[in-house]
PDB file of C-alpha atoms and ligand atoms in Angstrom:
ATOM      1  CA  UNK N1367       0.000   0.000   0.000  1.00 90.00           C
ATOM      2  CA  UNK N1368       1.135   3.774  -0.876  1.00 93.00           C
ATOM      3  CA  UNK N1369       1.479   6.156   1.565  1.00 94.00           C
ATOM      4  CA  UNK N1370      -1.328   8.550  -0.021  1.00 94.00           C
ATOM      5  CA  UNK N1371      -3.177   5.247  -0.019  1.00 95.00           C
ATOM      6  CA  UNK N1372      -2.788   4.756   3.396  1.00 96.00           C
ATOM      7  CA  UNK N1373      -3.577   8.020   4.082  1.00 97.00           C
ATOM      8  CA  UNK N1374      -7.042   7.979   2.640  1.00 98.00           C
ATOM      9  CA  UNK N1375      -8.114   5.048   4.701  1.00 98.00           C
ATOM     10  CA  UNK N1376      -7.459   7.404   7.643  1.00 97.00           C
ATOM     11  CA  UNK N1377      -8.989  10.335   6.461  1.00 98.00           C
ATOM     12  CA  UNK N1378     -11.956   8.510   5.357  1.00 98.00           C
ATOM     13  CA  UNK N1379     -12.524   6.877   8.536  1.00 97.00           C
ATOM     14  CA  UNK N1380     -11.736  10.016  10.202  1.00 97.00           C
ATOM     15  CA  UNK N1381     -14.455  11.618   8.696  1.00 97.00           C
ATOM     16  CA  UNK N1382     -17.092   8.599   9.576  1.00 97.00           C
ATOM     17  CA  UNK N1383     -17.143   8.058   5.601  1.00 97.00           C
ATOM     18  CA  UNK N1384     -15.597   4.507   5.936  1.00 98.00           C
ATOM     19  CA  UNK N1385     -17.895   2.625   8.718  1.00 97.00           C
ATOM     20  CA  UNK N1386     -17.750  -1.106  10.156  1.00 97.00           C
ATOM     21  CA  UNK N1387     -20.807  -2.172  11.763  1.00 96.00           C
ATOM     22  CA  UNK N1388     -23.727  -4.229   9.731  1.00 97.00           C
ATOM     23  CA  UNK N1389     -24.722  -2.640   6.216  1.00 97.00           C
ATOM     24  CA  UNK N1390     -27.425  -3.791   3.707  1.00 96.00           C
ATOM     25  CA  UNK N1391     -26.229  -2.820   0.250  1.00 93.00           C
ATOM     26  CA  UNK N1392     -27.705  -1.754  -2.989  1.00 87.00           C
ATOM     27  CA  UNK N1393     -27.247  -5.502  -4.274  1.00 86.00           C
ATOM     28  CA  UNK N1394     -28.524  -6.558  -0.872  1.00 91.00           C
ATOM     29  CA  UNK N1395     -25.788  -8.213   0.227  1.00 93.00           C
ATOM     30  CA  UNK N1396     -25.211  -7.382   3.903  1.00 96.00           C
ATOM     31  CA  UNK N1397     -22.091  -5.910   4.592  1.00 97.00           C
ATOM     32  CA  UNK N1398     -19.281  -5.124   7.288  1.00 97.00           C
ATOM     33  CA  UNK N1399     -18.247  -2.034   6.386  1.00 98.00           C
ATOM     34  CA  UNK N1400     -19.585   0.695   4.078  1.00 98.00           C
ATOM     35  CA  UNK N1401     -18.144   3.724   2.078  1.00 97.00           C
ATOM     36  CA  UNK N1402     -20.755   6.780   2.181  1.00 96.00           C
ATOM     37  CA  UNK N1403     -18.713   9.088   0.127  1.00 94.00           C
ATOM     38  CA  UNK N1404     -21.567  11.710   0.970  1.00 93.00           C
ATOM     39  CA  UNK N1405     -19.871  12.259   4.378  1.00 96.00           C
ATOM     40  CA  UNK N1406     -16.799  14.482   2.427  1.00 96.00           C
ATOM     41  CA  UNK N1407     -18.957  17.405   3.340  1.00 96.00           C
ATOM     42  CA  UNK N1408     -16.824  20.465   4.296  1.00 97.00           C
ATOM     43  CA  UNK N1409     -14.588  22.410   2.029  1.00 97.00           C
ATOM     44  CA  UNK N1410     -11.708  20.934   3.431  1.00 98.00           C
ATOM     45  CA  UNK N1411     -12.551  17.391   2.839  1.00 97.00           C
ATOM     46  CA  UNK N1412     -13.234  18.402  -0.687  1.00 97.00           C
ATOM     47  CA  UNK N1413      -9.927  19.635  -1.457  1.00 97.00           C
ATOM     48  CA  UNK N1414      -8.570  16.689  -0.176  1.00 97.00           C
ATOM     49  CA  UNK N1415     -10.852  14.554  -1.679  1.00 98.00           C
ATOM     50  CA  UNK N1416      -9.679  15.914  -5.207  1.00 98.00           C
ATOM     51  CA  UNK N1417      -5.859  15.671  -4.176  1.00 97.00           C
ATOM     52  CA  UNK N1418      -6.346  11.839  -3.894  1.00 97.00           C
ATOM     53  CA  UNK N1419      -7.939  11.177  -6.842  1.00 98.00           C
ATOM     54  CA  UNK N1420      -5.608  13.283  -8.751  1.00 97.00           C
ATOM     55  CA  UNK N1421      -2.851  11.486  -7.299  1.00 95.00           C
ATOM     56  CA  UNK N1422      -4.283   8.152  -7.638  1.00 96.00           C
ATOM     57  CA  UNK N1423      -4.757   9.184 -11.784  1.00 96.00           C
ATOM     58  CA  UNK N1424      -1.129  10.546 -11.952  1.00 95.00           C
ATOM     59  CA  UNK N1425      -0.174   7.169 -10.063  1.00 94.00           C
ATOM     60  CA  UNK N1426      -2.246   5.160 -12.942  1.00 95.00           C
ATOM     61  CA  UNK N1427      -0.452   6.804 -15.566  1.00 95.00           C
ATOM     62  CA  UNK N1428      -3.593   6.632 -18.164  1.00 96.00           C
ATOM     63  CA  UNK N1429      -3.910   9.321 -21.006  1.00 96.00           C
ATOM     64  CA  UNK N1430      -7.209  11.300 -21.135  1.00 97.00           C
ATOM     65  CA  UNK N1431      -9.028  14.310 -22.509  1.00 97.00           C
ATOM     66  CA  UNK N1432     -11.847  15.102 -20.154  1.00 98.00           C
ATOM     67  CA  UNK N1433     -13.098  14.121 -16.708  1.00 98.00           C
ATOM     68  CA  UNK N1434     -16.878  13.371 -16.789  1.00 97.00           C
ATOM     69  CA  UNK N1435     -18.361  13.359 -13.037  1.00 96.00           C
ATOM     70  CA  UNK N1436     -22.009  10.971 -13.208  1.00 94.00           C
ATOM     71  CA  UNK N1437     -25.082  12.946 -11.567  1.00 93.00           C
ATOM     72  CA  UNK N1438     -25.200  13.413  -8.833  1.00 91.00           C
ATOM     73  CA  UNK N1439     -22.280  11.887  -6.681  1.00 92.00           C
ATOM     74  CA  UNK N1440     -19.667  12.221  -9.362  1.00 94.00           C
ATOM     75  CA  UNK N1441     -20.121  15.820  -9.783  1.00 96.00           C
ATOM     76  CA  UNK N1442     -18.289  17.456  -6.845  1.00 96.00           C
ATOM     77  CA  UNK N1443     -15.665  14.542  -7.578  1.00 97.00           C
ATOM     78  CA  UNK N1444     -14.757  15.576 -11.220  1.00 98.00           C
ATOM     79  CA  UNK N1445     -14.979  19.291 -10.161  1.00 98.00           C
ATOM     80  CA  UNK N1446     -12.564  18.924  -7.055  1.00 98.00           C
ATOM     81  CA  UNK N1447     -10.514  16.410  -9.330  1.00 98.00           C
ATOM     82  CA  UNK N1448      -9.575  19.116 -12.232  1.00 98.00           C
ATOM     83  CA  UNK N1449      -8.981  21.677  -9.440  1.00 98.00           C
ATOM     84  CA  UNK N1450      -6.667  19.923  -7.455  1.00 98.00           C
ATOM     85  CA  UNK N1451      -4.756  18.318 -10.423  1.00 98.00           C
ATOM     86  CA  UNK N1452      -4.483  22.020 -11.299  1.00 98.00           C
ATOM     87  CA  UNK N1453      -3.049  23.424  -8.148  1.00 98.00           C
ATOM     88  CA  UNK N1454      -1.009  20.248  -7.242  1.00 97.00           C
ATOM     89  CA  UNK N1455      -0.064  18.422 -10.661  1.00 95.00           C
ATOM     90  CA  UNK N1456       0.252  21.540 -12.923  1.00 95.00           C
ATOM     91  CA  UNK N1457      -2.368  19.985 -15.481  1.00 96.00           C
ATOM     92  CA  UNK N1458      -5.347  22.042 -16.833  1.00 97.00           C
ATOM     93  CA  UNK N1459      -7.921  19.156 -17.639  1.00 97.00           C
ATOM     94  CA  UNK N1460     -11.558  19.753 -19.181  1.00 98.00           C
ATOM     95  CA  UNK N1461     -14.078  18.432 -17.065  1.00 98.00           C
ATOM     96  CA  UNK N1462     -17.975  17.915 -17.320  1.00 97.00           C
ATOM     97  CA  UNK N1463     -20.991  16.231 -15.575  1.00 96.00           C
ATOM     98  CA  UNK N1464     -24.543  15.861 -16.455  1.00 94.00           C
ATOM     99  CA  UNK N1465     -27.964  16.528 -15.320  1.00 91.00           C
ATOM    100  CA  UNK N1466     -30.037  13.406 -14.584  1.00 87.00           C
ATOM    101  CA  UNK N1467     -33.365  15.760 -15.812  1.00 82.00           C
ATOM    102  CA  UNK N1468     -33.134  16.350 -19.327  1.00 74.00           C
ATOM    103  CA  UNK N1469     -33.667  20.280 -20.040  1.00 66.00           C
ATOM    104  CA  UNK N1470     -35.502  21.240 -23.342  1.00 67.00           C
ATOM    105  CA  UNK N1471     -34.657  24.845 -23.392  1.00 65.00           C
ATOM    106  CA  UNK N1472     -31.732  27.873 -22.581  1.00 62.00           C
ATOM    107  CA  UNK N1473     -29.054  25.372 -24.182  1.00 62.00           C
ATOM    108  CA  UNK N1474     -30.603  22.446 -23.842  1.00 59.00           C
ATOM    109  CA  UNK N1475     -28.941  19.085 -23.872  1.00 69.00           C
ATOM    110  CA  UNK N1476     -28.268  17.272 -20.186  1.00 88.00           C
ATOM    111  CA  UNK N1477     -24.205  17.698 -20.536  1.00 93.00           C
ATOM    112  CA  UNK N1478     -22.753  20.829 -18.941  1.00 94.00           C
ATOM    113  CA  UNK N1479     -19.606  21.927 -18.835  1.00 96.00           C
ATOM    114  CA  UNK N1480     -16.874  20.932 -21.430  1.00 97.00           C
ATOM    115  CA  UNK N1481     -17.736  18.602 -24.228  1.00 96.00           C
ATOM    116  CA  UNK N1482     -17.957  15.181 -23.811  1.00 96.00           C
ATOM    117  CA  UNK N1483     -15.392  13.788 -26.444  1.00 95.00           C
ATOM    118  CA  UNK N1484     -12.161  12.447 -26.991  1.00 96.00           C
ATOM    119  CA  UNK N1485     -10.704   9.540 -24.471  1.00 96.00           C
ATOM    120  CA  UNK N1486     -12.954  10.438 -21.015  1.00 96.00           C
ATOM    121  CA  UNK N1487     -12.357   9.673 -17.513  1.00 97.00           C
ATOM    122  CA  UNK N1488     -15.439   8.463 -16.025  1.00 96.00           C
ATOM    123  CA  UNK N1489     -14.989   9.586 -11.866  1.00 96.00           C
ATOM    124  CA  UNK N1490     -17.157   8.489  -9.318  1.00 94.00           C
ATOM    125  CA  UNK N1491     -17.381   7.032  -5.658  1.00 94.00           C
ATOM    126  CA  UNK N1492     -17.912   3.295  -5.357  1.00 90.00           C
ATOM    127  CA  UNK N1493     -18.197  -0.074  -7.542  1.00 84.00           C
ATOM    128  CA  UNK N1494     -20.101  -2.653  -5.642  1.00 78.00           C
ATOM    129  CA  UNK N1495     -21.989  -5.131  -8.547  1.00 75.00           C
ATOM    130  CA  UNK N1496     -21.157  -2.462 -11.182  1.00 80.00           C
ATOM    131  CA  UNK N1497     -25.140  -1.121 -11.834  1.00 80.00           C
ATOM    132  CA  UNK N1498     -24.639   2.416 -11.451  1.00 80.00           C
ATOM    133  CA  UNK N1499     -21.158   2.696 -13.349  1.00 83.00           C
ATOM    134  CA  UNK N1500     -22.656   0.983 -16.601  1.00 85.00           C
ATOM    135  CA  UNK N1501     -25.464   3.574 -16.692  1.00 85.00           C
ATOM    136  CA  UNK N1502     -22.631   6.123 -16.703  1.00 87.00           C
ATOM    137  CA  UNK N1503     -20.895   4.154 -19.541  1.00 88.00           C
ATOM    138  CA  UNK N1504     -24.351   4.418 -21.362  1.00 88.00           C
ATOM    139  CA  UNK N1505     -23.514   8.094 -21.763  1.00 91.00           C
ATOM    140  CA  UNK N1506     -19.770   7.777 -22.633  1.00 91.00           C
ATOM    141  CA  UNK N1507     -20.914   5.627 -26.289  1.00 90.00           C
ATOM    142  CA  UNK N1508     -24.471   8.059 -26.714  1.00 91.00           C
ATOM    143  CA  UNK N1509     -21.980  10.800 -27.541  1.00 92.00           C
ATOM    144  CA  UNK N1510     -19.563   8.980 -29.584  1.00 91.00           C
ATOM    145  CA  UNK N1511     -16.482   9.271 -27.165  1.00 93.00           C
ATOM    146  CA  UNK N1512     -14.020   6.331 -25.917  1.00 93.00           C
ATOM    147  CA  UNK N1513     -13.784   5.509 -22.279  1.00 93.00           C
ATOM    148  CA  UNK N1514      -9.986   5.919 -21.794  1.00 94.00           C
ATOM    149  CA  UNK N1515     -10.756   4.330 -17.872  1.00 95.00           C
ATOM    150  CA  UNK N1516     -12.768   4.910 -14.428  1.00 95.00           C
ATOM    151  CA  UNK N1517     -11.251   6.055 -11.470  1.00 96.00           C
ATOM    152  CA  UNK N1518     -13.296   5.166  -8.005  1.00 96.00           C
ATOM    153  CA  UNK N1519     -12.388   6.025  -4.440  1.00 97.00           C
ATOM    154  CA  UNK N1520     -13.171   2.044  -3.351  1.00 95.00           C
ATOM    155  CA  UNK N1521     -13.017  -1.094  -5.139  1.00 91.00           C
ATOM    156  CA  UNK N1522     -15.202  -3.237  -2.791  1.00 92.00           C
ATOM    157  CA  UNK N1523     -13.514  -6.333  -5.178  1.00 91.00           C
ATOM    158  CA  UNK N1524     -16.656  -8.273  -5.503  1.00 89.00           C
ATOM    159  CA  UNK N1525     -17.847 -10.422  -7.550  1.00 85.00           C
ATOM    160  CA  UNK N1526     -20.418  -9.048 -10.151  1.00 76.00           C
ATOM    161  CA  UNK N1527     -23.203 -11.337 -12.167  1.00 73.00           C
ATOM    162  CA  UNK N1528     -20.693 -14.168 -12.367  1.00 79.00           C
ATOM    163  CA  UNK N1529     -16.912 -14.878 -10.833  1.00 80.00           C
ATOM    164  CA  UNK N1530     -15.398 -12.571 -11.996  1.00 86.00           C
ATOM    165  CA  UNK N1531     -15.367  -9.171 -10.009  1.00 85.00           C
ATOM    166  CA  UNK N1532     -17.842  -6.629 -11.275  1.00 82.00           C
ATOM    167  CA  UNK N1533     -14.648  -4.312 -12.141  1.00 87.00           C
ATOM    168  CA  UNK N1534     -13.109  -7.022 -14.129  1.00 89.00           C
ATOM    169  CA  UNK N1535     -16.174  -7.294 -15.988  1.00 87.00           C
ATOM    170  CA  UNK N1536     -16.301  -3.260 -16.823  1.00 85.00           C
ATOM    171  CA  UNK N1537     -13.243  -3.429 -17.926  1.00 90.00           C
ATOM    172  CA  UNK N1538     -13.840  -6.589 -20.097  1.00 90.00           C
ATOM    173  CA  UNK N1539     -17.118  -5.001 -21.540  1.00 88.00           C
ATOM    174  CA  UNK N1540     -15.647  -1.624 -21.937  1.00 87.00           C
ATOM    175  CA  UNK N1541     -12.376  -2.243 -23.021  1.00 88.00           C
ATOM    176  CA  UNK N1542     -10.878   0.291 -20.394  1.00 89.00           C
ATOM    177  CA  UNK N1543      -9.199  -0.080 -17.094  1.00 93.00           C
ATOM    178  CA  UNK N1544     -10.339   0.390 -13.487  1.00 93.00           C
ATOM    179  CA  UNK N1545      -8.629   1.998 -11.147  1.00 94.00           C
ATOM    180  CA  UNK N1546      -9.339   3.296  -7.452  1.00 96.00           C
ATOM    181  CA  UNK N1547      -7.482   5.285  -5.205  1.00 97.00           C
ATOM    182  CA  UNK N1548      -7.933   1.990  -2.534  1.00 96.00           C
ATOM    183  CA  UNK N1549      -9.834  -1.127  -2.762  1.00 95.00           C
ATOM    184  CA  UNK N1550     -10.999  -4.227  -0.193  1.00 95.00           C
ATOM    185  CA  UNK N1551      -7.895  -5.995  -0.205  1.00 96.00           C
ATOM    186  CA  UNK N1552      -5.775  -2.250   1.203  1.00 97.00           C
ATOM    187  CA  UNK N1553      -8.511  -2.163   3.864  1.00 97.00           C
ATOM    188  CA  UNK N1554      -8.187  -5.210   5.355  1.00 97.00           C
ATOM    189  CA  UNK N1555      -4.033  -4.729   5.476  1.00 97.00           C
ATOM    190  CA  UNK N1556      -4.420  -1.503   6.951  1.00 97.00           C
ATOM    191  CA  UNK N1557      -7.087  -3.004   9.891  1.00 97.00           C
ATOM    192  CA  UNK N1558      -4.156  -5.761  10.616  1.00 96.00           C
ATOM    193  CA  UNK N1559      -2.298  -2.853  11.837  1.00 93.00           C
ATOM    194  CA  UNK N1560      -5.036  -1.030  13.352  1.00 93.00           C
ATOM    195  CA  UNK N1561      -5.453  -1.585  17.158  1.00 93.00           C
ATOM    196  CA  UNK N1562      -9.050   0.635  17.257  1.00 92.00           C
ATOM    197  CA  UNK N1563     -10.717  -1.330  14.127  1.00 93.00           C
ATOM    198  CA  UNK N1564      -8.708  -4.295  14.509  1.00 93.00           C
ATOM    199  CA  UNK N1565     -11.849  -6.606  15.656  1.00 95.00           C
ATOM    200  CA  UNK N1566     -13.432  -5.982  12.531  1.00 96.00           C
ATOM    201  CA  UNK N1567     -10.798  -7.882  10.339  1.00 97.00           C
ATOM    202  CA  UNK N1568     -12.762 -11.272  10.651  1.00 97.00           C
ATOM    203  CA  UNK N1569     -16.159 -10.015   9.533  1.00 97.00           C
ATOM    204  CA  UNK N1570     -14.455  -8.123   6.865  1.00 97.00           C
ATOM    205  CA  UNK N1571     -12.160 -11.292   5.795  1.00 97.00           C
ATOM    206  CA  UNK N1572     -15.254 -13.627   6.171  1.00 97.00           C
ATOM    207  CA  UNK N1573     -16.986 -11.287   3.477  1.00 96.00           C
ATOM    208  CA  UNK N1574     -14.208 -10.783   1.265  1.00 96.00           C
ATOM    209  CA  UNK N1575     -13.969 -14.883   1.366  1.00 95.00           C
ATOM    210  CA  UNK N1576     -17.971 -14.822   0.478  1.00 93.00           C
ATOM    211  CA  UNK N1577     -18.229 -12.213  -2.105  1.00 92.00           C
ATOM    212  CA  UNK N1578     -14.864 -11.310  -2.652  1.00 91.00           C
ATOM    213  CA  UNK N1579     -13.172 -12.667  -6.011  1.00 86.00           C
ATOM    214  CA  UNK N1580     -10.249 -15.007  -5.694  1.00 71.00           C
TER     215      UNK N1580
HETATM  216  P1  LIG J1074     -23.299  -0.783  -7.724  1.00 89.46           P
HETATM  217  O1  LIG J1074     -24.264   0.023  -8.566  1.00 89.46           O
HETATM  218  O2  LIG J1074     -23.852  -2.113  -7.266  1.00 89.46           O
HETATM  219  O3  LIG J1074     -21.930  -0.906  -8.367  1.00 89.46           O
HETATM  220  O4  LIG J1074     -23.111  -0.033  -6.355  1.00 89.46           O
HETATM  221  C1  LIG J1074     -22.525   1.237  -6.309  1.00 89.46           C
HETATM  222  C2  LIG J1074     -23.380   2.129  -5.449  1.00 89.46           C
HETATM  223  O5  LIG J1074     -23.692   1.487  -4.197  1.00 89.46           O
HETATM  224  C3  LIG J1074     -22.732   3.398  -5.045  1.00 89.46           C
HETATM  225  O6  LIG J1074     -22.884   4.399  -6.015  1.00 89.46           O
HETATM  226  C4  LIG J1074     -23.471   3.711  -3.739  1.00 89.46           C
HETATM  227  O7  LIG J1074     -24.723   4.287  -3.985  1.00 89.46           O
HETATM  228  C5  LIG J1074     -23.695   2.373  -3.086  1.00 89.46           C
HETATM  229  N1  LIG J1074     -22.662   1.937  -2.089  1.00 89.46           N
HETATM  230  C6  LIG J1074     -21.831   2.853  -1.449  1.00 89.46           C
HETATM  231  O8  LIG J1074     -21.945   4.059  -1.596  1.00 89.46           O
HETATM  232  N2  LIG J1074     -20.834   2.403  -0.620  1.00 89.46           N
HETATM  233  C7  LIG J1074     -20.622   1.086  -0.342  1.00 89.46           C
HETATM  234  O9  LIG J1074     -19.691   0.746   0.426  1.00 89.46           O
HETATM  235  C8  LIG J1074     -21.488   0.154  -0.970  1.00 89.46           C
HETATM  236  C9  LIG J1074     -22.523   0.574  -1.800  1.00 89.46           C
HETATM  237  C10 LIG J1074     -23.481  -0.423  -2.250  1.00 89.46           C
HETATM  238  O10 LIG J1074     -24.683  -0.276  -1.935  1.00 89.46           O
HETATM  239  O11 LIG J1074     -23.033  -1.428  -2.813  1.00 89.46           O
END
């Protein structure tokens, strides 16, 4: 594990966004730990926020034109994103988002911000089985541009519809590659060496054996 890896793990439990406990998920698998990427809510967990990413998409070394930031949780993620690979990485990178509400007049269209073409970015908080990320994608072909990769705060490395993991299946389906700034298997190394969260490891491990992929 990186140090800036590390380092998010600690922020985000820090800020209560990374919880252990008992969680029923989207899929409705119940889980031991949870990632509610909502709780980034002050303008200083923003600007870190974007600092991460950037440095996980500097670390990842992938070529792209624009960011594109899903509605509605992937907004504020593109938008600190491009700032902070601004200030921090000296790169000036189009970004854009759209509105889940299609708007028929003004300009019209449900894309704001810079156009959506060229090799794109695709930002946004979590993979679990992979639902919400291929609605994204739906958007990506509808305007004729190429996914150039997705970059995710937490890849919970679970299996999707069959054995493989619902990441390796985007990427198998899309042609692109994943990448997040920590996934499952960082979690559960940082929690061996954790003396507050350390009596979560089993639950965690005893999911990760269940719906984890091998
Ligand atoms: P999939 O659409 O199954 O990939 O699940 C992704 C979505 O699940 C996220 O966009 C969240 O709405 C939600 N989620 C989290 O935010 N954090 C988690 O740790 C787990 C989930 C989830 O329900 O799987």
């Amino acid at each position: 594990m990186k140090t800036y890896q590390k380092e998010f793990i600690e922020f985000a439990i820090e800020r209560g966004v990374l919880k252990f406990g008992e969680f029923t998920l989207k899929s409705g698998r119940t889980s031991p730990y949870f990632f509610n990427a909502g709780l980034f809510n002050k303008g200083s967990d923003l600007a870190k926020l974007g600092r991460f990413y950037a440095a996980a998409l500097k670390d990842s070394g992938i070529d792209f034109d624009v960011l594109f930031g899903p509605a509605y949780k992937g907004i504020p993620i593109a938008s600190a994103t491009a700032v902070a690979l601004f200030d921090h990485f000296q790169t000036d990178t189009p970004y854009c988002f759209n509105r889940k509400e299609k708007k028929d007049h003004g300009e019209g269209g449900n894309l704001v911000g810079s156009p959506l073409e060229g090799r794109v970015m695709l930002v946004d908080d979590v993979i679990t089985a992979g639902t919400a990320i291929r609605e994204s994608m739906d958007i990506v072909e509808q305007n004729g541009a190429q996914l150039a990769g997705v970059l995710i705060a937490l890849d919970r490395q679970e299996k999707g519809k069959g054995e493989l993991s619902a990441i390796q299946e985007v990427e198998r389906d899309f042609n692109a590659q994943v990448i997040a700034i920590v996934s499952l298997n960082d979690v559960i190394e940082y929690l061996k060496d954790d003396e507050q969260f350390k009596a979560h490891l089993p639950a965690v491990e005893a999911y990760r054996a269940q719906y984890g992929v091998a």
